[in-house]
mmCIF file with all atom_site columns, C-alpha atoms in Angstrom:
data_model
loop_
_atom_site.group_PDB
_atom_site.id
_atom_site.type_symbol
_atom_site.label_atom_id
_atom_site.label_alt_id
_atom_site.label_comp_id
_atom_site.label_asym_id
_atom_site.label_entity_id
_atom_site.label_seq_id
_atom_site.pdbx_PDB_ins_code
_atom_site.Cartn_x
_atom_site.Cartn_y
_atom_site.Cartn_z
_atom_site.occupancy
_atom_site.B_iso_or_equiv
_atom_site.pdbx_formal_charge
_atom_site.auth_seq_id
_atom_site.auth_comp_id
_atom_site.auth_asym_id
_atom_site.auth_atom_id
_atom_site.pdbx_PDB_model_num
ATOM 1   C CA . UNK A 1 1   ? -162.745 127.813 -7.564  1.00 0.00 ? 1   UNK A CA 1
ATOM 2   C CA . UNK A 1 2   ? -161.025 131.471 -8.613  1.00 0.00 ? 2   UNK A CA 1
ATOM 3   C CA . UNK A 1 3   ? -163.223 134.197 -7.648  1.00 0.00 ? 3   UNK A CA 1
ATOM 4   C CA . UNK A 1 4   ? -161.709 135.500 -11.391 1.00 0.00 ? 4   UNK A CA 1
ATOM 5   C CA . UNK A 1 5   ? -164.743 135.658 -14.424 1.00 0.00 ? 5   UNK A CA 1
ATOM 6   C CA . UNK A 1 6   ? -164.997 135.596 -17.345 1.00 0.00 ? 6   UNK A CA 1
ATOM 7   C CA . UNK A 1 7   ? -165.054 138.502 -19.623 1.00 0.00 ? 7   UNK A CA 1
ATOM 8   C CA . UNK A 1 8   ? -163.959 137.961 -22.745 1.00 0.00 ? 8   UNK A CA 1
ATOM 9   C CA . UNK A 1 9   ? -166.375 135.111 -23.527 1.00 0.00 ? 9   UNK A CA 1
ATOM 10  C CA . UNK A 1 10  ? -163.508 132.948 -24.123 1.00 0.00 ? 10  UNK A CA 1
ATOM 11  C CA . UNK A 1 11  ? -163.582 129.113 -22.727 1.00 0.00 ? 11  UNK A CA 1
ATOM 12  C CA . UNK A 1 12  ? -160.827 128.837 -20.543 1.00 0.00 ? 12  UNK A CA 1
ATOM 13  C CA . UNK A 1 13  ? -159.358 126.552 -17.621 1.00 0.00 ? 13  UNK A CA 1
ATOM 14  C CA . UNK A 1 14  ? -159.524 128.240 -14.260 1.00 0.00 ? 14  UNK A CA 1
ATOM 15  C CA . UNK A 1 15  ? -157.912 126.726 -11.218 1.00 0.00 ? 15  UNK A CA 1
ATOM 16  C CA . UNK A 1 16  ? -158.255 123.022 -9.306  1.00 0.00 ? 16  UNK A CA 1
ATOM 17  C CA . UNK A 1 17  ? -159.846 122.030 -6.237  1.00 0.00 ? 17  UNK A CA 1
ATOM 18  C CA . UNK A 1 18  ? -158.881 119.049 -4.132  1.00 0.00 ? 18  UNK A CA 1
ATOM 19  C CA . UNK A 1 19  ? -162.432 118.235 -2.305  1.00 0.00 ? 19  UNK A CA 1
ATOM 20  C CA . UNK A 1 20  ? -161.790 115.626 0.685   1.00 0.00 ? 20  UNK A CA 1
ATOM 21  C CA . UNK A 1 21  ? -164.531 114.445 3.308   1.00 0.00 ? 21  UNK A CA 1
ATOM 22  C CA . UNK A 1 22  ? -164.269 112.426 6.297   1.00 0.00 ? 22  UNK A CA 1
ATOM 23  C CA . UNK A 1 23  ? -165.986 111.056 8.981   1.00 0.00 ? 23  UNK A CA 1
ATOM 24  C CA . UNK A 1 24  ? -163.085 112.186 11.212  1.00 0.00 ? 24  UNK A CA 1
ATOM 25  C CA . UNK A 1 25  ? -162.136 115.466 11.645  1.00 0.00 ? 25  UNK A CA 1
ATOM 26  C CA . UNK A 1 26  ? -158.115 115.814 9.665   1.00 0.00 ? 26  UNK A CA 1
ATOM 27  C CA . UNK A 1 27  ? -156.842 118.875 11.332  1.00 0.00 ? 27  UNK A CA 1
ATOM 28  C CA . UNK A 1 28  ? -152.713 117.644 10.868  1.00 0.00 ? 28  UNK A CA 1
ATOM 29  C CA . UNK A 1 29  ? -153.618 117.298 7.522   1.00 0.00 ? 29  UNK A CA 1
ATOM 30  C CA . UNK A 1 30  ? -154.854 120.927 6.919   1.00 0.00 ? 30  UNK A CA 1
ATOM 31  C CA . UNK A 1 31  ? -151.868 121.889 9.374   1.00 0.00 ? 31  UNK A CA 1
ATOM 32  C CA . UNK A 1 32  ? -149.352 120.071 6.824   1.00 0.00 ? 32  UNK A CA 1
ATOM 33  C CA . UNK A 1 33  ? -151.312 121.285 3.700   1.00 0.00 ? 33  UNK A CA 1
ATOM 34  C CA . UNK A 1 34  ? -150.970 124.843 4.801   1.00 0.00 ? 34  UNK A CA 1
ATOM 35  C CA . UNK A 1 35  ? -147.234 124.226 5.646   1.00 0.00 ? 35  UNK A CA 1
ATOM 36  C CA . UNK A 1 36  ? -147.053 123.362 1.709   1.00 0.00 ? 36  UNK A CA 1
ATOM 37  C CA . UNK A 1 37  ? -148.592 126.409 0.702   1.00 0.00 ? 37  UNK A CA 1
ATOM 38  C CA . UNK A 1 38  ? -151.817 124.802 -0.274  1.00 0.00 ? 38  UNK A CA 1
ATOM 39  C CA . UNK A 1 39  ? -155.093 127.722 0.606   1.00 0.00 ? 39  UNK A CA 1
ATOM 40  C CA . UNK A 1 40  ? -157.427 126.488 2.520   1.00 0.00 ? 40  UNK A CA 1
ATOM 41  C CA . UNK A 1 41  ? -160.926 127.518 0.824   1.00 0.00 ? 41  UNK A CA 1
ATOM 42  C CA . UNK A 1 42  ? -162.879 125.431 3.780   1.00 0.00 ? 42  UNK A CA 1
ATOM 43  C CA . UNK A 1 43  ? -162.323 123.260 6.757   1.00 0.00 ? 43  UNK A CA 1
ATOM 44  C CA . UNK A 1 44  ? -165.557 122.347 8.460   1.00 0.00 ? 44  UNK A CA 1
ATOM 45  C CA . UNK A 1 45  ? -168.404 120.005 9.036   1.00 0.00 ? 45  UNK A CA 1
ATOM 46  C CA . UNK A 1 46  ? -171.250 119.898 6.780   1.00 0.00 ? 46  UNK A CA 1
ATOM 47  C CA . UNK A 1 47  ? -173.918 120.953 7.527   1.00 0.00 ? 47  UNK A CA 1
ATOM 48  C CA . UNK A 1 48  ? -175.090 117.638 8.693   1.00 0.00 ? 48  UNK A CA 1
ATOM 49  C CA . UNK A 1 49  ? -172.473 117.937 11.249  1.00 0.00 ? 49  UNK A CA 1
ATOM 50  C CA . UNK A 1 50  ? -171.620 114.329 10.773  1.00 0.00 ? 50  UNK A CA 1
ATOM 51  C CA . UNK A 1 51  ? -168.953 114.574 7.916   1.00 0.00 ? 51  UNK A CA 1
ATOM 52  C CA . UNK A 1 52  ? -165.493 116.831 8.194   1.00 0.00 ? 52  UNK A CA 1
ATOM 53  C CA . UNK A 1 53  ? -165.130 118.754 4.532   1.00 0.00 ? 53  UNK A CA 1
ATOM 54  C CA . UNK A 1 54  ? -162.361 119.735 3.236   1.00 0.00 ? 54  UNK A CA 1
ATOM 55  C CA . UNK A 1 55  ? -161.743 122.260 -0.395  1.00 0.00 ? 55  UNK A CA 1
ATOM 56  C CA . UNK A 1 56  ? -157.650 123.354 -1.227  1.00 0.00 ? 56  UNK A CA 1
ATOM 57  C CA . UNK A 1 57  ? -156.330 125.166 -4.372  1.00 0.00 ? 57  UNK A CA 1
ATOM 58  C CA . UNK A 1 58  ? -152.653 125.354 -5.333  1.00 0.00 ? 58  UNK A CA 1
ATOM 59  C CA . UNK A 1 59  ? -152.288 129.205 -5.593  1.00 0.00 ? 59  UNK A CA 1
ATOM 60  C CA . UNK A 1 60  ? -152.081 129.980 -9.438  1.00 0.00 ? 60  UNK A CA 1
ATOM 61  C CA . UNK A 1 61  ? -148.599 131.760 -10.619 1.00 0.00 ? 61  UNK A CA 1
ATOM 62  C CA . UNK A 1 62  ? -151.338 134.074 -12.836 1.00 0.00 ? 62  UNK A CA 1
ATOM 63  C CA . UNK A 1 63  ? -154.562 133.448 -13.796 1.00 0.00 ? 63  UNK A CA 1
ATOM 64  C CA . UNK A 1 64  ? -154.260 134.060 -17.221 1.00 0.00 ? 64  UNK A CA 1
ATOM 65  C CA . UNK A 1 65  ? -150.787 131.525 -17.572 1.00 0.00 ? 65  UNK A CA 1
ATOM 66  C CA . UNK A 1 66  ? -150.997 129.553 -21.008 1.00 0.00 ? 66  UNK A CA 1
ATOM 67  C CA . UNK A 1 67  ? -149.154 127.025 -19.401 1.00 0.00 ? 67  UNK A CA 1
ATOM 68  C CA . UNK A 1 68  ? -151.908 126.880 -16.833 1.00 0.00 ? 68  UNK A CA 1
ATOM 69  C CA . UNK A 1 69  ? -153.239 123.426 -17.359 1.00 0.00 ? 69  UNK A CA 1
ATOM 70  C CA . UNK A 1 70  ? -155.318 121.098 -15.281 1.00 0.00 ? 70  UNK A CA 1
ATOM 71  C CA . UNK A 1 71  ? -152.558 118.511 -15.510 1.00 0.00 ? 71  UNK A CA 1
ATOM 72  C CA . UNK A 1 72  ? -149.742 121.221 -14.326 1.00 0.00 ? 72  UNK A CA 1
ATOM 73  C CA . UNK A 1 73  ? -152.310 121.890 -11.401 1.00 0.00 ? 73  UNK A CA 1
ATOM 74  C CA . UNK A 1 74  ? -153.124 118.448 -10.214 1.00 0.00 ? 74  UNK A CA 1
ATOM 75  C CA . UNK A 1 75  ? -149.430 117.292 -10.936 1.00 0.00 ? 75  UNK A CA 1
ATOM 76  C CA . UNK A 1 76  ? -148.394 120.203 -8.245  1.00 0.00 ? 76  UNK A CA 1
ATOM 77  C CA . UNK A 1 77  ? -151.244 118.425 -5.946  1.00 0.00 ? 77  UNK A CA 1
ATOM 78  C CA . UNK A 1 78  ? -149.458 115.127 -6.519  1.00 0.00 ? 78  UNK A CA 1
ATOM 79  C CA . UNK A 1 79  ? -146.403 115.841 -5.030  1.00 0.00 ? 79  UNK A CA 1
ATOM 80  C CA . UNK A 1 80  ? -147.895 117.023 -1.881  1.00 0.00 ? 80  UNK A CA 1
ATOM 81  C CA . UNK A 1 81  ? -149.694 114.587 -1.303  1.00 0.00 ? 81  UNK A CA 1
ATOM 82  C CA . UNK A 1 82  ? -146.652 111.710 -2.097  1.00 0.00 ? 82  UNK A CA 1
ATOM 83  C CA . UNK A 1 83  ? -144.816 114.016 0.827   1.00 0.00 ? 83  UNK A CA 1
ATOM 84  C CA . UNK A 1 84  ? -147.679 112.912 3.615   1.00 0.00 ? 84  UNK A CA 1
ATOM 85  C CA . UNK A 1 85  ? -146.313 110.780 6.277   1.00 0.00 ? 85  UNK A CA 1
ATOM 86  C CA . UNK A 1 86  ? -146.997 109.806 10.127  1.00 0.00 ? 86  UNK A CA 1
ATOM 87  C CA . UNK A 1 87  ? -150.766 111.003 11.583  1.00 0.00 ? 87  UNK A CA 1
ATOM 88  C CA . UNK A 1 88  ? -151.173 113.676 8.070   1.00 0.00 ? 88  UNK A CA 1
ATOM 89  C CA . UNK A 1 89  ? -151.089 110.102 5.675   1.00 0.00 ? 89  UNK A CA 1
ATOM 90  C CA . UNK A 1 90  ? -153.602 108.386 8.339   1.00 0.00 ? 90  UNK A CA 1
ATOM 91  C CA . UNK A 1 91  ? -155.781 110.974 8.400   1.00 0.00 ? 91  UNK A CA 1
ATOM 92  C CA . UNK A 1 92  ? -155.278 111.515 4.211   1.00 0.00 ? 92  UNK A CA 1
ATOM 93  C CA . UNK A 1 93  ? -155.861 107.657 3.955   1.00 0.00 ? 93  UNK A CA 1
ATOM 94  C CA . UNK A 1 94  ? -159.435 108.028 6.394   1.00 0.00 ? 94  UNK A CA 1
ATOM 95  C CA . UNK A 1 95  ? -161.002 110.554 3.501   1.00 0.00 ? 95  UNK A CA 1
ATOM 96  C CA . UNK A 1 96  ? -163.608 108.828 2.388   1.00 0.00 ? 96  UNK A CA 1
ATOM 97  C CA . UNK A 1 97  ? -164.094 111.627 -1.043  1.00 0.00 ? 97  UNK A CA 1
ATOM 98  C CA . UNK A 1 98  ? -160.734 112.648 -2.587  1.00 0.00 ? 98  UNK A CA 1
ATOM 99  C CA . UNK A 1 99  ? -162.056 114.656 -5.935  1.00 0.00 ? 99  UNK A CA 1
ATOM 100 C CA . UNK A 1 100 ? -160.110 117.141 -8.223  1.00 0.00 ? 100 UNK A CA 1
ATOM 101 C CA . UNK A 1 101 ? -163.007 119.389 -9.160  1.00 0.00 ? 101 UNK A CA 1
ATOM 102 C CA . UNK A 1 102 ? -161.117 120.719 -12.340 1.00 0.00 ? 102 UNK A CA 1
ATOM 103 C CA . UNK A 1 103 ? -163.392 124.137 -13.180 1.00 0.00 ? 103 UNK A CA 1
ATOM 104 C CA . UNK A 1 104 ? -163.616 125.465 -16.228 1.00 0.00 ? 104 UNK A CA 1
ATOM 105 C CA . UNK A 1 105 ? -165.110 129.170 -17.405 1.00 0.00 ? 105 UNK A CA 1
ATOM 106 C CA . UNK A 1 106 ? -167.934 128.607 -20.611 1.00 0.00 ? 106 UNK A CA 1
ATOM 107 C CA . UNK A 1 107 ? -167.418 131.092 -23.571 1.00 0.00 ? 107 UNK A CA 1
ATOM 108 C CA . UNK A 1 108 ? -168.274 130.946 -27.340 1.00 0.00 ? 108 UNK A CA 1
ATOM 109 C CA . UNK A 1 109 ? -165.023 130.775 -28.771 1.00 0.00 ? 109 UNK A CA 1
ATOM 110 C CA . UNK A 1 110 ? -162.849 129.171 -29.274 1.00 0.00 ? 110 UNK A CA 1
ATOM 111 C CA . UNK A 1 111 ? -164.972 126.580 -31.531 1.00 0.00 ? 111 UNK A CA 1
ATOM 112 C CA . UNK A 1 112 ? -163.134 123.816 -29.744 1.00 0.00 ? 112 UNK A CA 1
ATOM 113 C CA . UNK A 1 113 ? -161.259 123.351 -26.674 1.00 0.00 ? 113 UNK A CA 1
ATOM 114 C CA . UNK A 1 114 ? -159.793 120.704 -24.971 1.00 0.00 ? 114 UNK A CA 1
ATOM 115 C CA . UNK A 1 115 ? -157.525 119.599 -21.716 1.00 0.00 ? 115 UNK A CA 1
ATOM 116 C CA . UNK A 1 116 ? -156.136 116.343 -21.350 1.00 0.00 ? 116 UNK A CA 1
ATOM 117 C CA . UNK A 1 117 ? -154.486 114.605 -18.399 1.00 0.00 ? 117 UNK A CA 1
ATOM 118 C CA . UNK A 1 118 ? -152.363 111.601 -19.372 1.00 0.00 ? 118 UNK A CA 1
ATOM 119 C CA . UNK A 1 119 ? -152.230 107.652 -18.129 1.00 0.00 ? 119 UNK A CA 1
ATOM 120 C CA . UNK A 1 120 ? -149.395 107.974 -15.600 1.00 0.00 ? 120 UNK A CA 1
ATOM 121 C CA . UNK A 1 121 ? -151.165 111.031 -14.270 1.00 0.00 ? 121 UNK A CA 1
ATOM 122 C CA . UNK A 1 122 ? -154.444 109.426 -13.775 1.00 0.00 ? 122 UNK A CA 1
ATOM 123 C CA . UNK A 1 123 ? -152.143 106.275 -12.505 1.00 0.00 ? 123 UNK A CA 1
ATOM 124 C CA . UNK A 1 124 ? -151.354 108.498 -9.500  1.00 0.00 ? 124 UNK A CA 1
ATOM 125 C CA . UNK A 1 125 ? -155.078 109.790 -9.331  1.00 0.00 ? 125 UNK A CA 1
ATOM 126 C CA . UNK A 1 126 ? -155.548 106.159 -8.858  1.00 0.00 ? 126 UNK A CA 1
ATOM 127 C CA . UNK A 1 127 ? -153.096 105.459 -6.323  1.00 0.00 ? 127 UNK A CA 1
ATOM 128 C CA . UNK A 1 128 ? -153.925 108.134 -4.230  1.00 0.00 ? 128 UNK A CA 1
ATOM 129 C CA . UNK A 1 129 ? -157.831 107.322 -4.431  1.00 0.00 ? 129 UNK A CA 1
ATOM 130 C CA . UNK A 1 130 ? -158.743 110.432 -6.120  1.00 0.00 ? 130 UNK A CA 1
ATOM 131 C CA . UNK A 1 131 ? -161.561 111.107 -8.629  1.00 0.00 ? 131 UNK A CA 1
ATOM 132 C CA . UNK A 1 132 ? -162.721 113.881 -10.901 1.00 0.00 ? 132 UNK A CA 1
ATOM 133 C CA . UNK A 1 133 ? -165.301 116.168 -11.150 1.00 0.00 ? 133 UNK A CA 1
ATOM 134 C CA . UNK A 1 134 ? -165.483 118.965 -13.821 1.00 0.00 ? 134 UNK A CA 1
ATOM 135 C CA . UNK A 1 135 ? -167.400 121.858 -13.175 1.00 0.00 ? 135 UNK A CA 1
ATOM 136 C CA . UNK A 1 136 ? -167.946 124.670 -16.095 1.00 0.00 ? 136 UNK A CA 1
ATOM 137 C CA . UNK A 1 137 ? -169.282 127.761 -14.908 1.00 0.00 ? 137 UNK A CA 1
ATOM 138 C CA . UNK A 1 138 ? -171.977 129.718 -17.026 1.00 0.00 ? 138 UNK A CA 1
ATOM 139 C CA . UNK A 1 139 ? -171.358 133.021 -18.953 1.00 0.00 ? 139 UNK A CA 1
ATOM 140 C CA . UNK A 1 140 ? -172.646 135.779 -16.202 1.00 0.00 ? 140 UNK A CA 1
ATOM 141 C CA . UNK A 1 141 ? -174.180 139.150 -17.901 1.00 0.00 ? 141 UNK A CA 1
ATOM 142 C CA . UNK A 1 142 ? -172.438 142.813 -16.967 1.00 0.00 ? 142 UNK A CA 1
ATOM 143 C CA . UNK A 1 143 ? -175.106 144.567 -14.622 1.00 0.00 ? 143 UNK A CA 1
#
């Protein structure tokens, strides 16, 4: 997730991850992922050092973007991934996790706040074997 906090105690959407694990490592698929100017957060066995793991963001046009959305994010993932062909699809089709970690900064205002992804997007989640994971990260105090 964006290294970016939090400090106007304001809830807020922060960035995307696309988690993938395999069994196998998926280096063409990095290789093409990079090549469509995903960033590579990590590419590397677990610690295990049975299972390849895998974490990519979509770099954000600015962090604090209104029209940042989780839906705008993963939609941008989406297309990638309908561009995979030949060995980068085989190895994309051999992840055995394929998770949008949408993450999320806590605040106390405002009183409400809510994202939404719609059907046909979560159609293509679904097509593409992906789940979701939310993760909200807590308010951190000034030193």
């Amino acid at each position: 997730m964006s290294k970016i906090r939090n400090h106007n105690n304001v809830i807020r959407y922060l960035n995307t991850d696309l988690d993938i694990e395999s069994n196998q490592p998926f280096n063409k698929l990095v290789q093409c992922f990079k090549k469509m100017q995903l960033i590579e957060m990590h590419y590397c066995k677990n610690e295990s050092g049975k299972i390849w793991s895998g974490c990519f963001e979509i770099e954000m046009i600015s962090p604090k973007s209104p029209e940042l959305t989780p839906e705008l994010t993963i939609s941008k993932f989406i297309k990638t991934l309908n561009g995979l062909s030949g060995e980068e699809l085989k190895e994309w089709n051999r992840c055995k996790k394929k998770t949008f970690n949408i993450g999320y900064d806590c605040g106390k205002k405002p009183w409400a706040f809510t994202n939404s992804l719609p059907s046909p997007l979560i159609e293509k989640l679904n097509k593409h074997g992906l789940g979701i994971a939310i993760t909200i990260y807590p308010e951190r105090r000034k030193k």
